[in-house]
Structures are given as structure tokens and as C-alpha cells.
CSV table of C-alpha atoms in Angstrom, one decimal:
chain,number,residue,atom,x,y,z
A,28,UNK,CA,87.4,-81.4,49.7
A,29,UNK,CA,85.8,-84.8,50.4
A,30,UNK,CA,86.1,-87.1,47.4
A,31,UNK,CA,83.0,-89.3,46.4
A,32,UNK,CA,83.2,-93.0,47.1
A,33,UNK,CA,83.7,-94.8,43.8
A,34,UNK,CA,81.4,-97.6,42.8
A,35,UNK,CA,84.3,-100.0,42.7
A,36,UNK,CA,84.7,-99.5,46.5
A,37,UNK,CA,81.0,-99.4,47.4
A,38,UNK,CA,80.1,-102.7,45.9
A,39,UNK,CA,82.5,-104.9,47.9
A,40,UNK,CA,81.5,-103.0,51.1
A,41,UNK,CA,77.8,-103.5,50.5
A,42,UNK,CA,78.3,-107.1,49.7
A,43,UNK,CA,80.3,-107.7,52.9
A,44,UNK,CA,77.6,-105.9,55.0
A,45,UNK,CA,74.8,-108.0,53.5
A,46,UNK,CA,76.7,-111.2,54.1
A,47,UNK,CA,77.1,-110.3,57.7
A,48,UNK,CA,73.5,-109.2,58.3
A,49,UNK,CA,71.6,-111.8,56.2
A,50,UNK,CA,71.7,-114.5,59.0
A,51,UNK,CA,70.2,-112.0,61.5
A,52,UNK,CA,67.5,-111.0,59.1
A,53,UNK,CA,66.6,-114.6,58.4
A,54,UNK,CA,66.7,-115.6,62.0
A,55,UNK,CA,64.7,-112.6,63.5
A,56,UNK,CA,61.3,-113.8,64.6
A,57,UNK,CA,58.2,-112.0,63.3
A,58,UNK,CA,56.7,-109.2,65.4
A,59,UNK,CA,53.6,-110.2,67.4
A,60,UNK,CA,50.4,-109.0,66.1
A,61,UNK,CA,48.3,-109.0,69.2
A,62,UNK,CA,47.4,-110.6,72.5
A,63,UNK,CA,44.7,-113.1,73.5
A,64,UNK,CA,42.9,-111.7,76.6
A,65,UNK,CA,39.6,-110.5,78.2
A,66,UNK,CA,39.1,-106.8,77.6
A,67,UNK,CA,36.8,-104.7,79.9
A,68,UNK,CA,34.2,-102.3,78.7
A,69,UNK,CA,31.3,-100.1,79.9
A,70,UNK,CA,28.2,-99.1,78.1
A,71,UNK,CA,28.2,-95.3,77.7
A,72,UNK,CA,26.0,-93.1,75.5
A,73,UNK,CA,24.7,-96.0,73.5
A,74,UNK,CA,28.1,-97.4,72.7
A,75,UNK,CA,30.9,-99.5,74.3
A,76,UNK,CA,33.7,-97.5,75.9
A,77,UNK,CA,37.0,-99.0,76.9
A,78,UNK,CA,37.1,-99.2,80.7
A,79,UNK,CA,40.0,-97.1,82.0
A,80,UNK,CA,39.9,-98.6,85.5
A,81,UNK,CA,40.5,-102.2,86.4
A,82,UNK,CA,37.5,-104.4,87.6
A,83,UNK,CA,38.9,-104.6,91.1
A,84,UNK,CA,39.0,-100.8,91.4
A,85,UNK,CA,35.9,-99.7,89.4
A,86,UNK,CA,32.6,-99.6,91.3
A,87,UNK,CA,29.8,-99.4,88.9
A,88,UNK,CA,26.6,-97.5,89.9
A,89,UNK,CA,23.2,-99.0,89.9
A,90,UNK,CA,21.9,-99.4,86.4
A,91,UNK,CA,25.4,-99.7,84.8
A,92,UNK,CA,26.4,-102.3,82.2
A,93,UNK,CA,29.7,-104.0,82.3
A,94,UNK,CA,31.0,-105.7,79.1
A,95,UNK,CA,33.6,-108.3,78.6
A,96,UNK,CA,35.1,-109.6,75.3
A,97,UNK,CA,37.7,-112.4,74.8
A,98,UNK,CA,39.6,-111.9,71.6
A,99,UNK,CA,43.0,-111.4,70.0
A,100,UNK,CA,43.5,-107.7,70.2
A,101,UNK,CA,46.2,-105.0,70.5
A,102,UNK,CA,47.6,-104.5,74.0
A,103,UNK,CA,44.7,-102.7,75.5
A,104,UNK,CA,42.9,-99.5,74.6
A,105,UNK,CA,40.2,-98.6,72.1
A,106,UNK,CA,41.7,-100.9,69.5
A,107,UNK,CA,40.6,-104.0,71.4
A,108,UNK,CA,37.7,-106.0,70.2
A,109,UNK,CA,34.3,-104.9,71.7
A,110,UNK,CA,31.4,-107.0,72.8
A,111,UNK,CA,29.2,-107.6,69.9
A,112,UNK,CA,25.9,-107.3,71.8
A,113,UNK,CA,24.5,-103.9,72.9
A,114,UNK,CA,24.4,-103.1,76.6
A,115,UNK,CA,20.7,-102.9,77.1
A,116,UNK,CA,20.2,-102.7,80.9
A,117,UNK,CA,16.4,-102.6,80.6
A,118,UNK,CA,16.3,-105.9,78.7
A,119,UNK,CA,19.0,-107.7,80.7
A,120,UNK,CA,17.7,-106.8,84.1
A,121,UNK,CA,14.0,-106.8,83.3
A,122,UNK,CA,13.3,-109.9,85.4
A,123,UNK,CA,15.5,-108.9,88.4
A,124,UNK,CA,13.5,-106.6,90.8
A,125,UNK,CA,15.3,-103.7,92.6
A,126,UNK,CA,16.2,-104.5,96.2
A,127,UNK,CA,16.9,-102.3,99.2
A,128,UNK,CA,20.7,-102.1,99.9
A,129,UNK,CA,21.6,-103.6,96.5
A,130,UNK,CA,22.3,-102.4,93.0
A,131,UNK,CA,21.6,-104.1,89.7
A,132,UNK,CA,24.4,-104.4,87.1
A,133,UNK,CA,23.9,-105.8,83.6
A,134,UNK,CA,26.8,-107.9,82.5
A,135,UNK,CA,27.5,-108.8,78.8
A,136,UNK,CA,29.9,-111.7,78.2
A,137,UNK,CA,31.3,-112.2,74.8
A,138,UNK,CA,33.6,-115.3,74.6
A,139,UNK,CA,34.8,-114.4,71.1
A,140,UNK,CA,35.0,-116.5,68.0
A,141,UNK,CA,36.7,-119.8,67.1
A,142,UNK,CA,39.5,-117.8,65.6
A,143,UNK,CA,40.1,-116.1,68.9
A,144,UNK,CA,40.1,-119.4,70.9
A,145,UNK,CA,43.3,-121.0,72.1
A,146,UNK,CA,44.2,-124.3,70.5
A,147,UNK,CA,41.9,-127.2,71.5
A,148,UNK,CA,39.2,-124.9,73.0
A,149,UNK,CA,35.8,-123.7,71.7
A,150,UNK,CA,34.3,-120.5,72.9
A,151,UNK,CA,31.0,-120.7,74.8
A,152,UNK,CA,28.0,-118.8,73.4
A,153,UNK,CA,27.8,-115.1,74.3
A,154,UNK,CA,25.4,-114.4,77.1
A,155,UNK,CA,24.0,-111.6,79.3
A,156,UNK,CA,23.0,-111.7,82.9
A,157,UNK,CA,21.9,-109.3,85.7
A,158,UNK,CA,23.8,-109.1,89.0
A,159,UNK,CA,22.1,-108.0,92.2
A,160,UNK,CA,25.0,-107.1,94.5
A,161,UNK,CA,25.8,-104.8,97.4
A,162,UNK,CA,26.0,-101.2,96.4
A,163,UNK,CA,29.8,-101.1,97.2
A,164,UNK,CA,30.6,-104.0,95.0
A,165,UNK,CA,33.3,-103.6,92.4
A,166,UNK,CA,33.1,-104.9,88.8
A,167,UNK,CA,35.3,-107.8,89.9
A,168,UNK,CA,32.8,-108.8,92.6
A,169,UNK,CA,29.9,-108.3,90.1
A,170,UNK,CA,31.6,-110.7,87.7
A,171,UNK,CA,32.4,-113.3,90.5
A,172,UNK,CA,28.7,-113.3,91.4
A,173,UNK,CA,27.4,-114.2,87.9
A,174,UNK,CA,30.2,-115.9,86.0
A,175,UNK,CA,32.4,-118.1,88.2
A,176,UNK,CA,35.0,-119.5,88.2
A,177,UNK,CA,37.3,-116.6,87.5
A,178,UNK,CA,41.0,-117.1,87.1
A,179,UNK,CA,43.7,-114.5,87.8
A,180,UNK,CA,47.4,-114.6,87.3
A,181,UNK,CA,50.0,-113.7,90.0
A,182,UNK,CA,49.9,-110.1,88.9
A,183,UNK,CA,46.1,-109.8,89.4
A,184,UNK,CA,45.3,-109.9,85.7
A,185,UNK,CA,42.0,-111.5,84.9
A,186,UNK,CA,42.7,-114.6,82.7
A,187,UNK,CA,39.5,-116.5,82.6
A,188,UNK,CA,35.7,-115.9,83.0
A,189,UNK,CA,33.4,-118.8,83.7
A,190,UNK,CA,36.4,-121.1,83.3
A,191,UNK,CA,37.3,-119.9,79.8
A,192,UNK,CA,39.9,-120.2,78.6
A,193,UNK,CA,41.3,-123.2,80.6
A,194,UNK,CA,44.9,-122.0,80.4
A,195,UNK,CA,47.0,-119.0,79.3
A,196,UNK,CA,46.8,-115.4,80.1
A,197,UNK,CA,47.5,-112.5,77.7
A,198,UNK,CA,49.3,-114.9,75.4
A,199,UNK,CA,51.2,-113.4,72.4
A,200,UNK,CA,49.6,-114.2,69.1
A,201,UNK,CA,51.1,-113.5,65.7
A,202,UNK,CA,53.0,-114.9,62.7
A,203,UNK,CA,56.0,-116.7,64.1
A,204,UNK,CA,55.1,-116.0,67.7
A,205,UNK,CA,54.8,-118.6,70.4
A,206,UNK,CA,51.1,-118.5,71.3
A,207,UNK,CA,51.8,-119.9,74.7
A,208,UNK,CA,54.3,-117.2,75.6
A,209,UNK,CA,53.5,-113.9,77.3
A,210,UNK,CA,55.2,-111.0,75.6
A,211,UNK,CA,58.2,-112.3,73.7
A,212,UNK,CA,61.6,-111.1,72.3
A,213,UNK,CA,61.2,-109.6,68.9
A,214,UNK,CA,64.8,-109.8,67.9
A,215,UNK,CA,66.8,-107.2,66.0
A,216,UNK,CA,64.7,-104.9,63.9
A,217,UNK,CA,65.2,-104.3,60.2
A,218,UNK,CA,65.7,-100.6,60.9
A,219,UNK,CA,68.5,-101.3,63.4
A,220,UNK,CA,70.2,-103.6,61.0
A,221,UNK,CA,69.9,-101.2,58.1
A,222,UNK,CA,71.4,-98.5,60.3
A,223,UNK,CA,74.3,-100.7,61.0
A,224,UNK,CA,74.8,-101.3,57.3
A,225,UNK,CA,74.9,-97.6,56.6
A,226,UNK,CA,77.5,-97.2,59.4
A,227,UNK,CA,79.7,-100.0,58.0
A,228,UNK,CA,79.5,-98.6,54.4
A,229,UNK,CA,80.5,-95.1,55.6
A,230,UNK,CA,83.3,-96.6,57.6
A,231,UNK,CA,84.5,-98.4,54.5
A,232,UNK,CA,84.4,-95.1,52.6
A,233,UNK,CA,86.4,-93.4,55.3
A,234,UNK,CA,89.0,-96.1,55.1
A,235,UNK,CA,89.2,-95.8,51.3
A,236,UNK,CA,89.6,-92.1,51.5
A,237,UNK,CA,92.3,-92.3,54.1
A,238,UNK,CA,94.2,-94.7,51.9
A,239,UNK,CA,93.8,-92.4,48.9
A,240,UNK,CA,95.2,-89.4,50.8
A,241,UNK,CA,98.1,-91.5,52.1
A,242,UNK,CA,99.0,-92.8,48.6
A,243,UNK,CA,98.6,-89.4,46.9
């Protein structure tokens, strides 16, 4: 029969484990809370829908509305911050007549808030514009036509629209995170360390039981 581990043996084992793990817990950096980047949206059924295709690949049809929002958001998906203005194609493109061989695409640009801005930068005012582009133009080409200069990183990720922001691309933002770093190493998790503590305590109990059997 397995004997229970007495309190007299547990306390020293737990104290030893905490002494070993405390430096790691104090040194582990905080998890990032989000990323600062431009998210890509399309106006669909009177609401913004997260664009599942990248702007280089997606070819919007005539009458479409592309939306862009710069903000600190989770890493993609519907949790990202949406453009605050509605995608009203009729209002945005009212003064741009239809042309043979071209399509009209409304573009909504939301540069975010001061809280979203990188250090030392201020977001431009949100704006809308209408692009008259060739029918085969992608959303990236639409954007280049109405909001230069664009900046991409070496992996083809869109980093800046109309020159904003001046630097950075998908920077990690969060308590204890380096806002100029992309990604980041989160360090050992509390769960992993706690699991290690349990293993050490169990090992201490096994040693105590082995000694008890040997001495009995």
C-alpha cells in the first residue's frame, strides 16, 4: 500500500521548488497583448467582413468597397479593429463617373487612434476615396493608385499606407513587450513551471517513501 506523504516532508520539498522557480517567474516577460498593423476588410451586407485573401491576390469587382484599419489588434481575424466609417460606395464614388474598361472601387482608410500610433507619430485623419482602375486590378493596385506611398516588408506584408507609419511592421505591443520587435520570446509559462513543481514534489515523495521502506 502506498503511504501518504507527511507534511513534514512536503513543506521542505515545496520550499525548495519555490526557491528554484522564483527567479524564472520573476524574470519571465509578460505575454504580448497584440500587434500593431494594417488589417484588410471588405464591405459585405452592410457590415465590415475580415478579408480572407491578401490584397495582392484579391481582385475586387466593380462597386466593391475595400477597408483598411491601422490599430493594435490580435494577430489577424475577426478580432482585429474594423474601420470606423461605413463602406458607402454610392457616397464615396458619387463624383467619379463610370468608364469603359475600368471599375470603380471605394476605399476607406482608417489610420487609427493616438493610442494605436507608434511612439513619436500621430495618425492622419481617416478618409475615403474612389479608385478608377483597370478591371483586372487587385486590391493592392487599387490602394497604390489612391494612397501612395505604400511600404512592404521583405515577406510582402503591407506595413504602411500613405507613408503611415514611418517605420515598423506588425510590431508586438503589450505589457513588458518590446514595441519595436516583431513576435518575441514569451519565456517559460507559469503552467510549465507549475508542472515542474508538481514533478519535483512527487519525486521528493518517492524518495521519502523509498527511504521509509529501506529503514523499516
